[in-house]
PDB file of C-alpha atoms in Angstrom:
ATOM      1  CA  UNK Y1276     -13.227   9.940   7.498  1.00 56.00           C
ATOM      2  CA  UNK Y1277     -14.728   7.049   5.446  1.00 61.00           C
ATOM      3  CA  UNK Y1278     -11.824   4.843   4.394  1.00 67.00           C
ATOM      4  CA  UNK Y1279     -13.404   3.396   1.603  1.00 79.00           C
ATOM      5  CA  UNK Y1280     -11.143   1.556  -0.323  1.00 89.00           C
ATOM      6  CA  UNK Y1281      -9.572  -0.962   2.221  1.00 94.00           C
ATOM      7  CA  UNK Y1282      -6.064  -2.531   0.318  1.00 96.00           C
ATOM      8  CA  UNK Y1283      -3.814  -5.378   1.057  1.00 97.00           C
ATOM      9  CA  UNK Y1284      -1.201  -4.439  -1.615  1.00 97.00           C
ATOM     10  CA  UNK Y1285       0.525  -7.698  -1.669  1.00 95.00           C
ATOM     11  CA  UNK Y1286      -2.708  -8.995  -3.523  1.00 93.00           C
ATOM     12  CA  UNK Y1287      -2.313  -6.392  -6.658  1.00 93.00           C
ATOM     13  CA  UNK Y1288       0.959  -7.801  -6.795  1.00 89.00           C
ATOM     14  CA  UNK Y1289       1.618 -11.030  -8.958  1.00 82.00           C
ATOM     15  CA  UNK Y1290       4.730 -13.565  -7.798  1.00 77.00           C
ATOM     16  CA  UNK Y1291       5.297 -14.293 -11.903  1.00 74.00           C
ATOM     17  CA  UNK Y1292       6.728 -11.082 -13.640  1.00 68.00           C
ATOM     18  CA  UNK Y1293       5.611 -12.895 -16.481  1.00 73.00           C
ATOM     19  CA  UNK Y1294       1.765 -12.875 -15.648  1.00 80.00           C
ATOM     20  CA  UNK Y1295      -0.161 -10.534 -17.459  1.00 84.00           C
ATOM     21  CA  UNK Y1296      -1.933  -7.575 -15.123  1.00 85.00           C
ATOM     22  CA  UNK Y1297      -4.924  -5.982 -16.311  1.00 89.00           C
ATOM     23  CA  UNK Y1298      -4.687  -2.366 -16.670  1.00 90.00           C
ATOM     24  CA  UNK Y1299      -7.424  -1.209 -14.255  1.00 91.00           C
ATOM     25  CA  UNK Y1300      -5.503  -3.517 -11.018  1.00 91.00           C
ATOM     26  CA  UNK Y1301      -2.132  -1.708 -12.744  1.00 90.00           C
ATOM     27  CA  UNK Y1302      -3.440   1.565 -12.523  1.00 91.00           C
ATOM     28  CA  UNK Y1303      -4.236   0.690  -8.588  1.00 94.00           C
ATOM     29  CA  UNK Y1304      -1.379  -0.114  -7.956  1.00 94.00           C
ATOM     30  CA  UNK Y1305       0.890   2.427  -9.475  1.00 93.00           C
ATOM     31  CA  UNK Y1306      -1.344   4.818  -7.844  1.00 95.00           C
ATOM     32  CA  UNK Y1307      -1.023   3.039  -4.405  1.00 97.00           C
ATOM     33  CA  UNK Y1308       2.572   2.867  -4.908  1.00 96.00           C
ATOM     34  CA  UNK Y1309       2.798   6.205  -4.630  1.00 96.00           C
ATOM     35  CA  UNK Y1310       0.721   6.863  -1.919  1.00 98.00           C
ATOM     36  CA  UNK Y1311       3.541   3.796   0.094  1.00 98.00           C
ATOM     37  CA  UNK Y1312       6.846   5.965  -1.179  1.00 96.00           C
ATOM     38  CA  UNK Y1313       5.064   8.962   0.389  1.00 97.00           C
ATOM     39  CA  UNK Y1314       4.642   7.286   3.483  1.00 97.00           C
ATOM     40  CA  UNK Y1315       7.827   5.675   3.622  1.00 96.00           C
ATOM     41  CA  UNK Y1316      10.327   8.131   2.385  1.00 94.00           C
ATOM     42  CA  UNK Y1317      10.970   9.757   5.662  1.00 91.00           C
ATOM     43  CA  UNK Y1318      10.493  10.049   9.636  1.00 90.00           C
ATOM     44  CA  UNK Y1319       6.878  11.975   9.409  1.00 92.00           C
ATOM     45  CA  UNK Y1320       3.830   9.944   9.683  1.00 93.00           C
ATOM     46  CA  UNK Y1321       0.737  12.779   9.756  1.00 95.00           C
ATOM     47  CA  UNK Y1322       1.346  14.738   6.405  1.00 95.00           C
ATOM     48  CA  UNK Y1323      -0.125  15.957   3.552  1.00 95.00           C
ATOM     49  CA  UNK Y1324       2.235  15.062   0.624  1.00 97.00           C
ATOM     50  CA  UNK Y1325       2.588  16.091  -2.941  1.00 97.00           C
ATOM     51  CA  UNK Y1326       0.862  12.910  -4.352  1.00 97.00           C
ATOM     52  CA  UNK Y1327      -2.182  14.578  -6.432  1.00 96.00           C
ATOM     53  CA  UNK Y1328      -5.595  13.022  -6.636  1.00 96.00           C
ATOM     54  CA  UNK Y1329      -6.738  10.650  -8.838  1.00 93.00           C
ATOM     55  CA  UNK Y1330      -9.859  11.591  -9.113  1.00 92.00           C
ATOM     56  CA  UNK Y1331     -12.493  13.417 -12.075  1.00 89.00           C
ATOM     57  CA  UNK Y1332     -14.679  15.830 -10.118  1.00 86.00           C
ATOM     58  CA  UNK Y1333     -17.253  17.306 -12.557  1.00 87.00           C
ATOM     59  CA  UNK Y1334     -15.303  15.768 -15.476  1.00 87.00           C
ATOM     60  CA  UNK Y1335     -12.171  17.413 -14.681  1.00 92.00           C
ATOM     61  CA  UNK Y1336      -9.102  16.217 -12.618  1.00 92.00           C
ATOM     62  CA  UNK Y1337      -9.145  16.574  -8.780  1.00 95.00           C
ATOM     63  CA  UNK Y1338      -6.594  19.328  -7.861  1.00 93.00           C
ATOM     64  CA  UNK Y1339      -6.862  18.007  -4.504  1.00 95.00           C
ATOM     65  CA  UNK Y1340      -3.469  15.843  -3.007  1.00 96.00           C
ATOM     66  CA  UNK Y1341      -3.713  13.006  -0.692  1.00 97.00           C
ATOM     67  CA  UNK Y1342      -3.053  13.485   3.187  1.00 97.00           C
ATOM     68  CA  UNK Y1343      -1.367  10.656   4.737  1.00 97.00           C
ATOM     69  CA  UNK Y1344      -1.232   8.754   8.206  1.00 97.00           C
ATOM     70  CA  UNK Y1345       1.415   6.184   8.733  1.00 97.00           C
ATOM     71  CA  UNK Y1346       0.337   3.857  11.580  1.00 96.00           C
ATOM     72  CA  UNK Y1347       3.179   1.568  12.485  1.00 94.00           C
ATOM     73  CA  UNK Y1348       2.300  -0.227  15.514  1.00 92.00           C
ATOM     74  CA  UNK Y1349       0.987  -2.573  16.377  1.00 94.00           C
ATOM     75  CA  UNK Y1350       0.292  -3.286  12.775  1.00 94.00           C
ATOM     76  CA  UNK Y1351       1.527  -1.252  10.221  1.00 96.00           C
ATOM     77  CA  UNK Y1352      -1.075   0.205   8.083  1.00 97.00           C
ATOM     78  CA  UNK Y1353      -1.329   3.520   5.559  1.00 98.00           C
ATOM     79  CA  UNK Y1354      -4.246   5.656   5.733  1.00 97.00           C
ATOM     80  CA  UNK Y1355      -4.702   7.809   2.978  1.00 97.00           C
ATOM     81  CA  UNK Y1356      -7.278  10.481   1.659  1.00 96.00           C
ATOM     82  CA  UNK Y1357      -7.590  13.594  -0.959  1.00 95.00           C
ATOM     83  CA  UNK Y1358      -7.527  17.084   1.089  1.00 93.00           C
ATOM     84  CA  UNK Y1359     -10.109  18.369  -1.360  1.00 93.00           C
ATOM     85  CA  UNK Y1360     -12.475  14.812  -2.534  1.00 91.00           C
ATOM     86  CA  UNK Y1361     -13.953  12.164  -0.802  1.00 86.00           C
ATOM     87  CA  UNK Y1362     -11.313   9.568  -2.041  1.00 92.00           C
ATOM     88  CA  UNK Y1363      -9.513   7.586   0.328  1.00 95.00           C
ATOM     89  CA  UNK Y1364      -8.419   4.374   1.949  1.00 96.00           C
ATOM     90  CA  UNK Y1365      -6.423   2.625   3.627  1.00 97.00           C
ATOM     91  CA  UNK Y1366      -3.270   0.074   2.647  1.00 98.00           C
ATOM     92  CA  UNK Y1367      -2.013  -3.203   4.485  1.00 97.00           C
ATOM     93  CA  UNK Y1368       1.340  -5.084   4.241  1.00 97.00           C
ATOM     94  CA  UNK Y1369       3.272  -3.006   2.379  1.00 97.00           C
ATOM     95  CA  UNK Y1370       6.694  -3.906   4.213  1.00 96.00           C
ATOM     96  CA  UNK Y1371       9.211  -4.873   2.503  1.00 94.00           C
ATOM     97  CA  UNK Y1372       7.399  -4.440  -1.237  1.00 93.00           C
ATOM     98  CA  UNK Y1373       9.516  -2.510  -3.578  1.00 90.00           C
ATOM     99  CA  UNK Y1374       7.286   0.504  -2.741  1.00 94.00           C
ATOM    100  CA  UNK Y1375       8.655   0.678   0.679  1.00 96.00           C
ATOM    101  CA  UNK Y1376      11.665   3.058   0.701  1.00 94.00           C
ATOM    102  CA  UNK Y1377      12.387   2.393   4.890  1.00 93.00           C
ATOM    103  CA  UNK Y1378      14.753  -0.333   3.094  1.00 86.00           C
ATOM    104  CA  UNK Y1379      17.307   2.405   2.334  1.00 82.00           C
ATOM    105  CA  UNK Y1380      18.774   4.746   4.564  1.00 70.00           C
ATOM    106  CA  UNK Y1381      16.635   7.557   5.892  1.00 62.00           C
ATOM    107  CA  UNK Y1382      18.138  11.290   5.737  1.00 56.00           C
ATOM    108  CA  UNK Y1383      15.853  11.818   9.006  1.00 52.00           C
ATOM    109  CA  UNK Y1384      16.916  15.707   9.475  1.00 54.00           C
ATOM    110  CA  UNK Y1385      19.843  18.212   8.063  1.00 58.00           C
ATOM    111  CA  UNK Y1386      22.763  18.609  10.130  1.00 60.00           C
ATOM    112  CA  UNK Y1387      23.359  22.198  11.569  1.00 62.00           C
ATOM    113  CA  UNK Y1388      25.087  24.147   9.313  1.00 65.00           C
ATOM    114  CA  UNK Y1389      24.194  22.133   5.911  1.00 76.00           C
ATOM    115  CA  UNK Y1390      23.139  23.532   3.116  1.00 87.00           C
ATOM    116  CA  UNK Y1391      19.776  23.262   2.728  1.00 90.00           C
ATOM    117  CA  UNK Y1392      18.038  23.664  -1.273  1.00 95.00           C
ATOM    118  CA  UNK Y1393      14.523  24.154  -1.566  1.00 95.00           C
ATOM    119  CA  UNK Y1394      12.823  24.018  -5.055  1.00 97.00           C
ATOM    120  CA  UNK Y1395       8.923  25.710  -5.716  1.00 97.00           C
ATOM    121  CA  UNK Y1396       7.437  23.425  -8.742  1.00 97.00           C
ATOM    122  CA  UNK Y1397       4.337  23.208 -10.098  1.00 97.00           C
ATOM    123  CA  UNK Y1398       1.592  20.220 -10.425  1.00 96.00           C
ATOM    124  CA  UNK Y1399       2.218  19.680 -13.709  1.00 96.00           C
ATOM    125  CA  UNK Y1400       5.761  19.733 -13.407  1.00 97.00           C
ATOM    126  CA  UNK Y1401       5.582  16.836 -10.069  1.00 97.00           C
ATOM    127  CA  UNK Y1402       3.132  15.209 -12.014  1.00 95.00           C
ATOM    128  CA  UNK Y1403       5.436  14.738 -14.632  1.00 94.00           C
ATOM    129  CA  UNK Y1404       8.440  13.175 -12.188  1.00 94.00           C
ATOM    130  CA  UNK Y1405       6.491  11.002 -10.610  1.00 93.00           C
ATOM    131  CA  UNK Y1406       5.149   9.218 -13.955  1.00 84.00           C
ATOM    132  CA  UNK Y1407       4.891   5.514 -13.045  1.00 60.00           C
ATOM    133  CA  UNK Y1408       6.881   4.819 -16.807  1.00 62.00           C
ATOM    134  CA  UNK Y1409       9.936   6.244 -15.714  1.00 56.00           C
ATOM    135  CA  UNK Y1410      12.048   4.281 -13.224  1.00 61.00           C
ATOM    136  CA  UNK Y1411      15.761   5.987 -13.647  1.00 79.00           C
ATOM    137  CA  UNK Y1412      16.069   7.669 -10.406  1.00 91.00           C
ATOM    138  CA  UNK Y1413      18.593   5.682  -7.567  1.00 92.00           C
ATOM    139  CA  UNK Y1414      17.109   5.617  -4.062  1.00 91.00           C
ATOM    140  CA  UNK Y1415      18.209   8.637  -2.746  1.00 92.00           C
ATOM    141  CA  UNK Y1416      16.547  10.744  -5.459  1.00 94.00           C
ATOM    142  CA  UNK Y1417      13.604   8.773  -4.510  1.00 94.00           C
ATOM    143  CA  UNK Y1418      13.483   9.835  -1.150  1.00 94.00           C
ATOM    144  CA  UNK Y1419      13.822  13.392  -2.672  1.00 95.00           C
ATOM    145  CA  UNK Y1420      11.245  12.950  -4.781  1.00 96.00           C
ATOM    146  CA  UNK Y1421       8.073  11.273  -2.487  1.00 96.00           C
ATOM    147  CA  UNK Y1422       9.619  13.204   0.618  1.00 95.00           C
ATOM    148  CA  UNK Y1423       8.095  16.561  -1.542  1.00 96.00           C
ATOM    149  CA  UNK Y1424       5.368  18.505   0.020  1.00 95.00           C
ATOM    150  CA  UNK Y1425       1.996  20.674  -0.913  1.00 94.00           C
ATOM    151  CA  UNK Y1426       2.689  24.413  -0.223  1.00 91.00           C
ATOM    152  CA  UNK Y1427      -0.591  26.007  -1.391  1.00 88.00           C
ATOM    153  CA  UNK Y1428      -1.255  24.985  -4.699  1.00 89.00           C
ATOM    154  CA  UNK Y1429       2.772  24.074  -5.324  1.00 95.00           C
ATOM    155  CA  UNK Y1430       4.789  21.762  -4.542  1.00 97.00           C
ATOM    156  CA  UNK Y1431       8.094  22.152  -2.003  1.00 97.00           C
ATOM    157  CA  UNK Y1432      11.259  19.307  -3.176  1.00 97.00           C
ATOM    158  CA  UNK Y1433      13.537  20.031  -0.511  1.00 95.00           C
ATOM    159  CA  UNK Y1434      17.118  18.208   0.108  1.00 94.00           C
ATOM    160  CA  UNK Y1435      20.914  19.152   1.155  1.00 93.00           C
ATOM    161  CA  UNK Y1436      23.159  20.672  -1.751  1.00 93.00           C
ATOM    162  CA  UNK Y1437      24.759  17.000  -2.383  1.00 92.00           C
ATOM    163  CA  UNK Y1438      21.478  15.342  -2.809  1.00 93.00           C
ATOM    164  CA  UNK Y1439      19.821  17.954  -4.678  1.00 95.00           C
ATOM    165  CA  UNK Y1440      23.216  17.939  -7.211  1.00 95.00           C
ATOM    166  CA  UNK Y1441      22.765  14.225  -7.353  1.00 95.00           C
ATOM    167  CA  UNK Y1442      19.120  14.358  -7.905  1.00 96.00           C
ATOM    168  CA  UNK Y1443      19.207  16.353 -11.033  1.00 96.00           C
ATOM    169  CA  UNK Y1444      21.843  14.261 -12.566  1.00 95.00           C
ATOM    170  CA  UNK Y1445      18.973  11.761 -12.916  1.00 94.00           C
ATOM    171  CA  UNK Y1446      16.358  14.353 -14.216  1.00 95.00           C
ATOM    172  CA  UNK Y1447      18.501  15.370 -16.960  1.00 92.00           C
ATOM    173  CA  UNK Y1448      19.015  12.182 -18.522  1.00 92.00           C
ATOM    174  CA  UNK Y1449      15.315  11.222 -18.226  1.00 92.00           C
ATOM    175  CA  UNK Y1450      14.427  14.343 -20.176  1.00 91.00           C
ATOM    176  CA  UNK Y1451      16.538  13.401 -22.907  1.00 91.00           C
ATOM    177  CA  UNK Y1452      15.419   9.892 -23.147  1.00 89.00           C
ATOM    178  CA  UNK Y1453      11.528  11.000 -22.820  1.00 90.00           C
ATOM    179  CA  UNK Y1454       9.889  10.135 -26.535  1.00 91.00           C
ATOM    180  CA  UNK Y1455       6.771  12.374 -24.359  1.00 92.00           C
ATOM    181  CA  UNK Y1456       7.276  15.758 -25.605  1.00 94.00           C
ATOM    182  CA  UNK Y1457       4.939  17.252 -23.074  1.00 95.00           C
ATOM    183  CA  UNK Y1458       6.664  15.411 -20.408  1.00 94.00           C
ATOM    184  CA  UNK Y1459      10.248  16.351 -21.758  1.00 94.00           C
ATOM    185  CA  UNK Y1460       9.309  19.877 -21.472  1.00 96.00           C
ATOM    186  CA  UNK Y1461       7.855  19.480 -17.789  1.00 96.00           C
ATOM    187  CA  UNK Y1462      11.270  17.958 -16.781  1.00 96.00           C
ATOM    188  CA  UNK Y1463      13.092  20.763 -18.488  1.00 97.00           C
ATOM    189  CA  UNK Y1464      11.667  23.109 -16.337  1.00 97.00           C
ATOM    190  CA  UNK Y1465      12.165  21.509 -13.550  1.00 96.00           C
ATOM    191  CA  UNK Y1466      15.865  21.003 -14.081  1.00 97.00           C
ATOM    192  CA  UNK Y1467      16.143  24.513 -15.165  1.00 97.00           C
ATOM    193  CA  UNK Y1468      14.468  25.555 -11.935  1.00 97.00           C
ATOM    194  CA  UNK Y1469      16.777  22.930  -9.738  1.00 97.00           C
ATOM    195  CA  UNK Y1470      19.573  24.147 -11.739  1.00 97.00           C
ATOM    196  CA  UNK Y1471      19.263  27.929 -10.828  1.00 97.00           C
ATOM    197  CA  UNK Y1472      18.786  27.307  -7.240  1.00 96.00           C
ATOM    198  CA  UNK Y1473      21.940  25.245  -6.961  1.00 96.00           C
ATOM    199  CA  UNK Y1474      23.338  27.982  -8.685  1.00 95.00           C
ATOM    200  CA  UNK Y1475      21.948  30.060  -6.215  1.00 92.00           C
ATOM    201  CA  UNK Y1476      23.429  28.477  -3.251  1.00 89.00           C
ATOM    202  CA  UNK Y1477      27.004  28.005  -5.069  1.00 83.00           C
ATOM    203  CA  UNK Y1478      26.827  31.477  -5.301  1.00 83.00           C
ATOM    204  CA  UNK Y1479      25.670  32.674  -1.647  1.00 71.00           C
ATOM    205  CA  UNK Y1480      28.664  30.023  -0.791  1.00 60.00           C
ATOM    206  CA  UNK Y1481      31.163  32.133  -2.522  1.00 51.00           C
ATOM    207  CA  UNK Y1482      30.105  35.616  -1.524  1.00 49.00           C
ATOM    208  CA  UNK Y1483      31.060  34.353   2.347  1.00 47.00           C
ATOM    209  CA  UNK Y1484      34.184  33.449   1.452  1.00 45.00           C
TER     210      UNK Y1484
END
């Protein structure tokens, strides 16, 4: 694989919050900040994640999702490219950035017995949670949220009953507060389709009582 697009992601990052960014190194980085949640949010390091493509193939938007390697010895680096383009790269010293979510605790497998919720969504619908706009979500919806897989051309958000009730707490509110009406729908649907599978579970719960 040609890793074309060779990032230190400390440089697309200013020290003054005050500086002014322009929107082509902002749109790098959001994107890259992404790709470093992926990576970061859990225990795997050879995955193909739920991050889609940035790319226009024939004018239209990849519908490809970036594959990830996390190499962390002896020097920690991301290596990244889409499953379907020829996109791809590969990130340096992104420890300790606030991309990195290894700074909060990491829920590396489910306990036996837990109770496990899995939610189907589609692109669209991801798309629309991960906007770079929105920051409302506390870390452990976070992890949720970049710890999501591809399954075929879905996405898989998986998480214990607790998190998953916690996580959709957050995805209400943002709904409500989104002046987007596209992306207020999106989110709708998605907490509609979180909401019936907690239901789901409740309800399994009580029938082996």
């Amino acid at each position: 694989m040609d890793y074309k697009y060779i990032t230190n992601i400390r440089h697309l990052i200013s020290e003054d919050p005050a500086s002014e960014i322009p929107d082509a190194i902002l749109r790098e980085r959001d994107f890259l900040g992404l790709i470093i949640k992926a990576a970061t949010s859990g225990d795997e390091i050879n995955f193909i994640s739920a991050v889609p493509c940035r790319k226009r193939v024939n004018r239209k938007p990849c519908q490809g999702t970036i594959m990830i390697m996390r190499q962390d010895v002896p020097t920690e680096f991301i290596y990244w490219h889409c499953d379907s383009c020829e996109d791809g790269g590969r990130i340096s010293e992104f420890a300790g950035t606030w991309y990195d979510l290894r700074k909060w605790e990491q829920h590396v497998s489910f306990e036996p017995g837990e109770v496990v919720v899995e939610v189907v969504v589609n692109r669209d619908e991801y798309k629309a949670l991960i906007s770079p706009e929105i920051n409302t979500y506390d870390p452990d919806s976070e992890k949720i949220i970049f710890s999501a897989k591809k399954v075929e051309n879905k996405v898989r958000i998986r998480a214990s009953e607790s998190e998953m009730d916690n996580f959709i707490g957050f995805v209400a509110p943002d709904s409500n507060h989104e002046p987007n009406r596209k992306r207020s729908k999106l989110l709708d649907s998605l907490f509609s389709k979180i909401q019936n599978q907690l239901d789901h579970v409740m309800t399994e719960g009580d029938l082996t009582i």
